[in-house]
Rosetta silent file (secondary structure, phi, psi, omega in degrees, C-alpha in Angstrom):
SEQUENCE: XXXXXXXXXXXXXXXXXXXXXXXXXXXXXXXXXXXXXXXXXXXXXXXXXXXXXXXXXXXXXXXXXXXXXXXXXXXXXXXXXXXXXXXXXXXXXXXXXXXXXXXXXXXXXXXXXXXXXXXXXXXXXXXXXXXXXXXXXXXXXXXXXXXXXXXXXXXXXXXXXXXXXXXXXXXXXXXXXXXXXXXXXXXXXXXXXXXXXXXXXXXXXXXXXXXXXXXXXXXXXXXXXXXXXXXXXXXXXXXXXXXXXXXXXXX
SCORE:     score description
SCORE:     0.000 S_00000001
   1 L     0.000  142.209  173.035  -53.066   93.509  -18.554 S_00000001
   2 E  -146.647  164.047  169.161  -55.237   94.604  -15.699 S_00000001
   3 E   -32.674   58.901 -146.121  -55.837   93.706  -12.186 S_00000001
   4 E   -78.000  -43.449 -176.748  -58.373   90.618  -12.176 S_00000001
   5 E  -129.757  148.452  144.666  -58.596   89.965   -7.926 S_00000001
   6 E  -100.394  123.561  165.873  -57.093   91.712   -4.903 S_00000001
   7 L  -124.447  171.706  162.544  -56.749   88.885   -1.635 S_00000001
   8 L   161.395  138.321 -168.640  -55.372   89.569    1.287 S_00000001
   9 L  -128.643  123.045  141.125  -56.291   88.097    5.455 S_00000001
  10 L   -43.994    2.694 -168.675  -55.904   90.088    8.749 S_00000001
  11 E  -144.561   99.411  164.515  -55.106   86.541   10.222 S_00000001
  12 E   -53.014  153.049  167.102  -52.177   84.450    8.984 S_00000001
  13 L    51.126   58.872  172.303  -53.199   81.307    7.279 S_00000001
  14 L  -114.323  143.985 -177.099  -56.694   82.473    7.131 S_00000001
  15 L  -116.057  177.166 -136.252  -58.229   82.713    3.972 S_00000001
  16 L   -67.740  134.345 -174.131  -57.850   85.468    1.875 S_00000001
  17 L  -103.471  131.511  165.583  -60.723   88.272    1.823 S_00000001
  18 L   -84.315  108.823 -130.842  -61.543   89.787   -1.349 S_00000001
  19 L  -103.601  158.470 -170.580  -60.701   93.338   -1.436 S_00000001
  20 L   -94.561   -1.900 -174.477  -61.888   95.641   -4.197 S_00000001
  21 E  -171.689  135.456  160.466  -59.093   97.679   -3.715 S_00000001
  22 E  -163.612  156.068 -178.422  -56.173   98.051   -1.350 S_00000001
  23 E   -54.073  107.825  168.713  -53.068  100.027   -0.052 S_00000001
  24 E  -108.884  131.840 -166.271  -49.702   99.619   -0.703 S_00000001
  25 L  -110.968 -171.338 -176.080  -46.952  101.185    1.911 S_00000001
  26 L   -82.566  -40.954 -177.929  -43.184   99.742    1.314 S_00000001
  27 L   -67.011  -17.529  179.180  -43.545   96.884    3.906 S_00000001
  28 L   140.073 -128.956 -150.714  -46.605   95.389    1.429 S_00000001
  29 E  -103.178   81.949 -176.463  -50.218   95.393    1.581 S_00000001
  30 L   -26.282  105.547 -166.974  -51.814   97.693    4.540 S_00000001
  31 L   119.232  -19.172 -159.660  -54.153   95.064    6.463 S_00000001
  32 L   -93.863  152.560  164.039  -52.473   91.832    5.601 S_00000001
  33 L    40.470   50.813 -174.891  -51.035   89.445    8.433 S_00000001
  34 L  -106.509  -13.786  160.126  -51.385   91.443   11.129 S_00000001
  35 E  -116.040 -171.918 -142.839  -52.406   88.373   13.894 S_00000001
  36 E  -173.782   89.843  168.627  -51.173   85.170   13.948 S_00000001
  37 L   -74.736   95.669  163.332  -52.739   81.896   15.989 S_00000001
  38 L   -93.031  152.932  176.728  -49.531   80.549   17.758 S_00000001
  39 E  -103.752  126.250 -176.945  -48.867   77.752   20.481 S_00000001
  40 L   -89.301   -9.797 -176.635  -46.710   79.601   23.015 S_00000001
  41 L   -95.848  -22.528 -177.608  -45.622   76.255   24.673 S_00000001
  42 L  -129.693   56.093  130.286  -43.305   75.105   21.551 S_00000001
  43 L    73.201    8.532 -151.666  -42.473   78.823   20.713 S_00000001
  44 E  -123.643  175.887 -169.296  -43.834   78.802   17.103 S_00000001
  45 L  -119.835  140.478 -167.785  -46.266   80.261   14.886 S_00000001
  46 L   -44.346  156.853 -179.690  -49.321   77.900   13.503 S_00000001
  47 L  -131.769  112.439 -162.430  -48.668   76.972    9.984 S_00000001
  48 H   -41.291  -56.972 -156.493  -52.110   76.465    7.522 S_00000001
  49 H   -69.932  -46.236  177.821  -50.265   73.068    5.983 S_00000001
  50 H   -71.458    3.820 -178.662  -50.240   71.623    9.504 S_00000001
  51 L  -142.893   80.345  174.205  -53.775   73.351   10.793 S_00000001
  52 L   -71.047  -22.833 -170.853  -55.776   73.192    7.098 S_00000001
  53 H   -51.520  -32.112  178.662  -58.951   74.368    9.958 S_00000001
  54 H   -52.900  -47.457  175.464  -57.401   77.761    9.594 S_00000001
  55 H   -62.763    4.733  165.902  -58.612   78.268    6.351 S_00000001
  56 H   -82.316  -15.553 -176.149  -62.055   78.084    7.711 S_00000001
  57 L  -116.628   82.751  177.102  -61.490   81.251    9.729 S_00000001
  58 L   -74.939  161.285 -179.565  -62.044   84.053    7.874 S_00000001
  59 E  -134.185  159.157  170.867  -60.871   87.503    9.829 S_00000001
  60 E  -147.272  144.243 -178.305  -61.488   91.180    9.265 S_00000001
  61 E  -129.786  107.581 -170.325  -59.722   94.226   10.911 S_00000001
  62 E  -154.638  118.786  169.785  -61.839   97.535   10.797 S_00000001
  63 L    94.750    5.278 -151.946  -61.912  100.037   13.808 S_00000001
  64 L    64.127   14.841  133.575  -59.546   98.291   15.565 S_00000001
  65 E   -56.975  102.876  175.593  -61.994   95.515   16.032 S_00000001
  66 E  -115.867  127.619 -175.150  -60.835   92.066   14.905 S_00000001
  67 E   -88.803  107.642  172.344  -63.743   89.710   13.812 S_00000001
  68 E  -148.806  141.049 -164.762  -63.121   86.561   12.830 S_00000001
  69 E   -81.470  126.342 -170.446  -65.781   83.305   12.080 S_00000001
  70 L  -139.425   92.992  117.737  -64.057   80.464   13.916 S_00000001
  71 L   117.853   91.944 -177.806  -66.337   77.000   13.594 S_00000001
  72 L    58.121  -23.116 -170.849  -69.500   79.115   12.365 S_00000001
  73 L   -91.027  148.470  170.993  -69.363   81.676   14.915 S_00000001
  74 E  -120.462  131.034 -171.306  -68.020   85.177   14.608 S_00000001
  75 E   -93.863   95.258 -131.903  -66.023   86.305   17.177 S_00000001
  76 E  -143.224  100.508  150.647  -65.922   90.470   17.112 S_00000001
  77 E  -167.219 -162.593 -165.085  -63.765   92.522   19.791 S_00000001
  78 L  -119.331  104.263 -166.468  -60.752   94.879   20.642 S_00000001
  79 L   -35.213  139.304  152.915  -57.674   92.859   21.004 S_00000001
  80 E  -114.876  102.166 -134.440  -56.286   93.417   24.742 S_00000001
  81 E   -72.332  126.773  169.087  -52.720   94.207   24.538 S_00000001
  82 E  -111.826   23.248 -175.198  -51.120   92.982   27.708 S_00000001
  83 E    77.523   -5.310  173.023  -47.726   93.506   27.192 S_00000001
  84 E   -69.590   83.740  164.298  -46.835   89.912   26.587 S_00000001
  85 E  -107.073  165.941  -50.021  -44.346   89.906   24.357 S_00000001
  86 E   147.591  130.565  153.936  -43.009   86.946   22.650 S_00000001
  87 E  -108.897  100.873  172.398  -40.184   85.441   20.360 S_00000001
  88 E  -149.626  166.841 -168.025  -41.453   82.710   18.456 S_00000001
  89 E   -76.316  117.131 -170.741  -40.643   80.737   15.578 S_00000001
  90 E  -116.813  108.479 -178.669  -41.607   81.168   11.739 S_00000001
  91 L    38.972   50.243 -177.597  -40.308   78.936    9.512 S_00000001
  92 L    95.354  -27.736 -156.240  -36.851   78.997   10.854 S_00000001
  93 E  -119.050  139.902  167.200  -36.987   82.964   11.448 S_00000001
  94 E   -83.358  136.590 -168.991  -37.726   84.580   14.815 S_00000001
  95 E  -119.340   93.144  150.264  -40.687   86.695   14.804 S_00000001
  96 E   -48.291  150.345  162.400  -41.456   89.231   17.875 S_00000001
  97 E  -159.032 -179.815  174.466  -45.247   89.507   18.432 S_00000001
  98 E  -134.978  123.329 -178.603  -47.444   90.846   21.512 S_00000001
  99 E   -74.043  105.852  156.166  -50.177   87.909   22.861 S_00000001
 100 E  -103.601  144.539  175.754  -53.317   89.639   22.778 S_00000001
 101 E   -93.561  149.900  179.716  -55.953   88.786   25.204 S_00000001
 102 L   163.347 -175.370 -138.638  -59.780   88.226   24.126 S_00000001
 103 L   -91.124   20.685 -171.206  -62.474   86.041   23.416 S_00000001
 104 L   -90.154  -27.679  172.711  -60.638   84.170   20.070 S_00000001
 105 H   -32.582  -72.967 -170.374  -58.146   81.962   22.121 S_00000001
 106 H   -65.082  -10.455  176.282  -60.594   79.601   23.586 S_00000001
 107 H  -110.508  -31.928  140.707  -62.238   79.179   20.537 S_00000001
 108 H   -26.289  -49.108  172.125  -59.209   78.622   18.433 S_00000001
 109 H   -82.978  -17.495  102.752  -58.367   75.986   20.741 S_00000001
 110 H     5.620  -85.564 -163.431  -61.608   74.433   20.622 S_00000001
 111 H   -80.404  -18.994 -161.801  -61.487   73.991   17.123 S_00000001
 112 H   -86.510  -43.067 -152.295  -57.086   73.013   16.119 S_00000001
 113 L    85.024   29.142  176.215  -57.802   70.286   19.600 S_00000001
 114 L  -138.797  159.102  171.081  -54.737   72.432   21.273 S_00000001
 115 L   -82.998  130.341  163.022  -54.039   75.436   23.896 S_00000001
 116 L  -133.896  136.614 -175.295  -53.301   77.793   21.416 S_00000001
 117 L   -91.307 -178.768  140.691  -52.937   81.837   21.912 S_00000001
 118 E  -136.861  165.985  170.422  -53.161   84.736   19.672 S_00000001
 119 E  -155.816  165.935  174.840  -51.089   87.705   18.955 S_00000001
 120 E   -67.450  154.630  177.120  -49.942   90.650   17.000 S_00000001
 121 E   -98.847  145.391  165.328  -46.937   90.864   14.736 S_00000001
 122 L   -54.088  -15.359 -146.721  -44.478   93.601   15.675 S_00000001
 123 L  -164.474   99.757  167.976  -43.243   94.541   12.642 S_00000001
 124 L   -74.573 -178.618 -150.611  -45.170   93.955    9.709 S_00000001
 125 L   115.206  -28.161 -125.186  -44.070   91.614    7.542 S_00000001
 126 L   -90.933  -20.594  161.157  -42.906   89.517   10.048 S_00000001
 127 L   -98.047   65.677 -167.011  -45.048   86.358    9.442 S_00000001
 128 L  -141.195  114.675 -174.429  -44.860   86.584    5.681 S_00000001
 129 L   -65.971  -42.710  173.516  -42.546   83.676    3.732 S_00000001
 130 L  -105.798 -137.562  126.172  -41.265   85.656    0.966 S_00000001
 131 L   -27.643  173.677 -148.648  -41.671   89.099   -0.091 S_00000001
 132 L   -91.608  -27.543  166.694  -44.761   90.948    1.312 S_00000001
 133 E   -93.959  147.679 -169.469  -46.679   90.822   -2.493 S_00000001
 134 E  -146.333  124.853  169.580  -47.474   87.583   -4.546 S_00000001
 135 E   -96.249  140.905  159.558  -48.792   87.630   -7.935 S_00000001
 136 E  -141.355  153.109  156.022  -50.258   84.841  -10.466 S_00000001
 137 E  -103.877  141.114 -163.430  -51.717   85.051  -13.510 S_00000001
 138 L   -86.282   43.842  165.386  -54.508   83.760  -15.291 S_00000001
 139 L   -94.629  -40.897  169.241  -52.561   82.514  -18.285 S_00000001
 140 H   -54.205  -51.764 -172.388  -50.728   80.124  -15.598 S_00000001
 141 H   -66.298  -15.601 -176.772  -53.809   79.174  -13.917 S_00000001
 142 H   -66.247  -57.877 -174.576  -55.635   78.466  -17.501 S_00000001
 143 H   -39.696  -78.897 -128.941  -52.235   76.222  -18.178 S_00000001
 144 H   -77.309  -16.520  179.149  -52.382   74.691  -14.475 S_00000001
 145 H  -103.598  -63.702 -165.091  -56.605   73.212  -15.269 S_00000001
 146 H   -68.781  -43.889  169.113  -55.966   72.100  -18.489 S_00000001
 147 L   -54.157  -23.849 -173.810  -53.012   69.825  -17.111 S_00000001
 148 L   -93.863    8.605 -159.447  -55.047   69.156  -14.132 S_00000001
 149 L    10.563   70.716  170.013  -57.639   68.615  -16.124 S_00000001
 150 L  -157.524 -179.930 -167.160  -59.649   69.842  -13.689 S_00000001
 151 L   -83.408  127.003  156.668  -61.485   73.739  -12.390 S_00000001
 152 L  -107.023  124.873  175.304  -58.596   75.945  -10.661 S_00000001
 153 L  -113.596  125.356 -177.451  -59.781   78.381   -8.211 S_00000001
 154 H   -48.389  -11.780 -176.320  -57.127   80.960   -8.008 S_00000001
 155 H   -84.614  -10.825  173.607  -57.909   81.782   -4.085 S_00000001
 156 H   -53.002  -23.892 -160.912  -55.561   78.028   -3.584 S_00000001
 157 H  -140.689   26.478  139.498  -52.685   80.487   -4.111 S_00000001
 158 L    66.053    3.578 -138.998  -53.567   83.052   -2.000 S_00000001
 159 L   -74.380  163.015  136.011  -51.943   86.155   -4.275 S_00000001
 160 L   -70.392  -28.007  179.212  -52.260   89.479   -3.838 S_00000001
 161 E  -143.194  129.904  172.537  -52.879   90.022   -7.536 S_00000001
 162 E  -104.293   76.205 -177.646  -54.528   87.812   -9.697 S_00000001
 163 E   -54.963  152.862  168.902  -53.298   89.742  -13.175 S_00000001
 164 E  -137.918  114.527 -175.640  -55.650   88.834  -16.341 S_00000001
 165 L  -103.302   18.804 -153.614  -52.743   88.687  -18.497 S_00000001
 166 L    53.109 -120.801 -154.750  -55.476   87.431  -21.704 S_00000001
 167 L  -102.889    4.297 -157.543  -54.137   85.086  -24.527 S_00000001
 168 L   -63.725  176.259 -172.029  -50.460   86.003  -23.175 S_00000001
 169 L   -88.215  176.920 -160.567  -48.422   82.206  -22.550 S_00000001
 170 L   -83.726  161.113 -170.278  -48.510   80.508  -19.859 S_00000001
 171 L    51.197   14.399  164.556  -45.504   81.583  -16.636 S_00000001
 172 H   -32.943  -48.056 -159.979  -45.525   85.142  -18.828 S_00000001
 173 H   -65.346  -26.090  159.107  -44.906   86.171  -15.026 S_00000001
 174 H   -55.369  -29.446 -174.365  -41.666   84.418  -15.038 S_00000001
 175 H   -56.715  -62.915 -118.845  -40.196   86.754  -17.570 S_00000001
 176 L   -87.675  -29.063 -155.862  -40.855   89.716  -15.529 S_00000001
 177 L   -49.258  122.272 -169.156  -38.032   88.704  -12.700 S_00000001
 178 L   107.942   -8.330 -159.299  -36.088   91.879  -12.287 S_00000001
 179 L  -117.615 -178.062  177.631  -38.435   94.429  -13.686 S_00000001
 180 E  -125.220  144.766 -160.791  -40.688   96.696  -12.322 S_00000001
 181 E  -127.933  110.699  164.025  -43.961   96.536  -12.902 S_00000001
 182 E   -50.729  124.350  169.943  -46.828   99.383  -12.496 S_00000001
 183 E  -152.870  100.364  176.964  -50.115   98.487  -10.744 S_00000001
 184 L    86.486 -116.388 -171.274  -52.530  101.177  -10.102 S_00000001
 185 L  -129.501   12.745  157.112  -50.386  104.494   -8.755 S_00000001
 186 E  -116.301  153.817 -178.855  -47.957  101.663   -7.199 S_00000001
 187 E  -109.670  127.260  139.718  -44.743  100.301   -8.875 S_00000001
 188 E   -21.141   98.846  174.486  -43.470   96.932   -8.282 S_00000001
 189 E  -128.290  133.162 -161.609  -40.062   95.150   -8.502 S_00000001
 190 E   -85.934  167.070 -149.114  -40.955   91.610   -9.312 S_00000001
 191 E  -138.512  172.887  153.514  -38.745   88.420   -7.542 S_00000001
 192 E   -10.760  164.380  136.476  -38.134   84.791   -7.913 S_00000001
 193 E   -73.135  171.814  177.545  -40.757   82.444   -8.276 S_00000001
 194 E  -114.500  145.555 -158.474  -42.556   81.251   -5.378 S_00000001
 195 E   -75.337   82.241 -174.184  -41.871   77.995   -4.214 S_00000001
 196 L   -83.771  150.347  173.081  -45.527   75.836   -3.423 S_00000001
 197 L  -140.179  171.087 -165.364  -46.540   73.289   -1.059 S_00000001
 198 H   -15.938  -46.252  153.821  -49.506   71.281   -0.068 S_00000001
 199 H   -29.149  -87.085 -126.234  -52.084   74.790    1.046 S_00000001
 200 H   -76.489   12.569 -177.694  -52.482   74.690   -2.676 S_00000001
 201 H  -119.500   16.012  165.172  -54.111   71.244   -2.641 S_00000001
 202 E  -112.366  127.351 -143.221  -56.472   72.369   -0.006 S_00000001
 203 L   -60.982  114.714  162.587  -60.680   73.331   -0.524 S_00000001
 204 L   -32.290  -26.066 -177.804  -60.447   77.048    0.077 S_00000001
 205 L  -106.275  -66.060  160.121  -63.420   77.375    2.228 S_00000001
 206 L     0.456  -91.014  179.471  -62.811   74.251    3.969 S_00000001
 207 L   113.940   -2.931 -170.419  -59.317   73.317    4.308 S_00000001
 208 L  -105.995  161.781 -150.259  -59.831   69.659    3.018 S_00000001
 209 E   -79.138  165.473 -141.529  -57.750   67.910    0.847 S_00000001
 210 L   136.930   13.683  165.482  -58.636   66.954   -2.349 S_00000001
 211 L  -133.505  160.798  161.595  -56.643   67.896   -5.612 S_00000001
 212 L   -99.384   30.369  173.715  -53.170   66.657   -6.926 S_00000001
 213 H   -36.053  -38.738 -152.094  -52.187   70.302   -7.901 S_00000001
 214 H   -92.061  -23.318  175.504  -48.703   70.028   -6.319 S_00000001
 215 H   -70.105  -91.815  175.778  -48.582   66.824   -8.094 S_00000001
 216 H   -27.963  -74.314 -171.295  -49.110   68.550  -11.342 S_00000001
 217 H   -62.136   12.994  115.000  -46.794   71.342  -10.731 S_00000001
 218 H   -30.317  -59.545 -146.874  -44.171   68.678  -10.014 S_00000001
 219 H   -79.602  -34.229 -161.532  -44.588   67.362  -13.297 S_00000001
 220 L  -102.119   18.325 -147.631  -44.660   70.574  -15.123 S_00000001
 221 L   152.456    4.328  155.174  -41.920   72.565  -13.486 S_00000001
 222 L   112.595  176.551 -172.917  -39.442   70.776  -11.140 S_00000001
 223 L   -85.663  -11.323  171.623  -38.721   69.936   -7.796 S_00000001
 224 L   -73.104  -40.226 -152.046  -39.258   73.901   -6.544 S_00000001
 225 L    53.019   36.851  176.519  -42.551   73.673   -7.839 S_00000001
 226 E   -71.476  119.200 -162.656  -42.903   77.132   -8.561 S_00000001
 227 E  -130.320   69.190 -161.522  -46.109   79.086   -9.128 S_00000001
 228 E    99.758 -165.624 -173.360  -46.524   83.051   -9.765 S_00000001
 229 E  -131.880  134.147  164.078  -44.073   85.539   -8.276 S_00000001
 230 E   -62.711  177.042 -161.526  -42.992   87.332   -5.446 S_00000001
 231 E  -164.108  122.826  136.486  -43.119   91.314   -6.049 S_00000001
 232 E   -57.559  141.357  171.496  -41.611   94.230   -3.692 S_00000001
 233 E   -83.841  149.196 -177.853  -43.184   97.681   -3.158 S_00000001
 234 E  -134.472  -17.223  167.168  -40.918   99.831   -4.454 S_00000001
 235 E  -138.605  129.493  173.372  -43.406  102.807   -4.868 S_00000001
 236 L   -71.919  134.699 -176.631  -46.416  103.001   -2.555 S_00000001
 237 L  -169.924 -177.959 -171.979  -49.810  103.635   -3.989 S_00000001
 238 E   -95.714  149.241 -179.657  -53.047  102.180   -4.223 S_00000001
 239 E  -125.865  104.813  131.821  -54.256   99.339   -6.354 S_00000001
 240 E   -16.177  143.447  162.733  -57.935   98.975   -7.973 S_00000001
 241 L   -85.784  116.285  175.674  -59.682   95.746   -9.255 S_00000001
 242 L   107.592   15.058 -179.607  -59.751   96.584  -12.927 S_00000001
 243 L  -103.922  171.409 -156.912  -56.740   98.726  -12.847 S_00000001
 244 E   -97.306  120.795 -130.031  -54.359   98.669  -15.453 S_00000001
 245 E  -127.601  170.356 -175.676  -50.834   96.831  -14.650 S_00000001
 246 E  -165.413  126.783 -171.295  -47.633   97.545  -17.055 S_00000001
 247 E   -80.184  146.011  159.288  -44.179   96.331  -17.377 S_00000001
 248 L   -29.427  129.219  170.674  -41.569   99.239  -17.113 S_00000001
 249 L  -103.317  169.888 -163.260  -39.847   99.943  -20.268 S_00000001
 250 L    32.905   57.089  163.099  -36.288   99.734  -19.911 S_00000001
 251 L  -127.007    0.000    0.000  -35.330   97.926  -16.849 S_00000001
């Protein structure tokens, strides 16, 4: 098995830039989810199935500079921390952040048709649903197109690692729950499945809707709808496209 893709977005519900390589510390994946377009008047943090326009906004964070193309334009400056910080809501869980000011607000708000701010998370992690790494493989996604009879493009499901597990069967990645798993110079300890909703039936560059994936994985798996795995760092190290992944033996 080796590495097939590396994703990962400086901007929740943004979509995922493809990195040739990237850094794992114990909280996850250095770079991921580190802003976060929230509406500060109803406390909460934006969520991609209720804003699919987010996936239209890709972002990058280099230099302390965060760039991100928000309805063709790219918007490029150095967040201005004003001390505003914040308690707002993520899926049930309170999230600190700090409301940075600069020129992405007004154009955010522009495009969702809301006042919407943005800001940093305190703590990474802290807008993240499950575990801070997400895996699929393509023996699921091979499975998930021939029921769907239709082309799956693996960025619908956002992973951090897109494993090329070969001829291996399809939900091989289910097996794994409990073990630890090598990837690159970092080790793993893989989780649950992850639980999907609607994001996966939305055009990747886009946002618009247009497959019954969720439908299919309904059919084919239950009312969780479950699709790859969550993963923990359990040893930090760096991960490669092309690098070689390994189950543990005896755990």
């Amino acid at each position: 098995m080796q590495i097939r893709d590396i994703g990962l977005s400086a901007l929740k519900g943004g979509p995922h830039t493809k990195r040739k390589n990237v850094l794992l510390e114990a909280y996850g994946p250095v770079g991921d989810r580190l802003f976060a377009v929230v509406d500060l008047a109803n406390e909460r943090v934006l969520k991609t199935v209720e804003h699919p326009l987010l996936l239209t906004c890709r972002a990058r964070w280099e230099y302390e500079v965060l760039s991100v193309d928000i309805d063709g334009q790219q918007i490029a400056a150095k967040p201005e921390f004003n001390s505003q910080n914040v308690t707002l809501d993520y899926w049930g869980r309170a999230v600190g952040m700090q409301v940075v000011g600069g020129p992405w607000a007004q154009a955010f708000s522009r495009l969702l048709g809301k006042d919407v701010a943005v800001a940093q998370i305190n703590a990474p992690g802290g807008v993240v649903y499950g575990d801070s790494v997400t895996i699929v493989t393509t023996s699921s996604l091979r499975r998930l197109a021939d029921e769907a009879a239709t082309t799956v493009d693996a960025r619908r499901f956002r992973a951090t690692f897109t494993i090329d597990t070969g001829d291996a069967a399809a939900q091989v990645e289910d097996s794994w729950a409990g073990r630890e798993l090598d990837v690159g110079s970092a080790r793993l300890l893989v989780g649950a499945g992850i639980p999907r909703c609607a994001v996966i039936d939305l055009e990747p560059d886009t946002g618009a809707r247009g497959t019954n994936l969720l439908k299919t994985l309904a059919r084919l798996s239950g009312s969780d709808m479950p699709f790859g795995v969550y993963a923990q760092v359990i040893r930090p190290g760096s991960v490669g496209c092309g690098d070689q992944v390994r189950l543990v033996p005896g755990n």
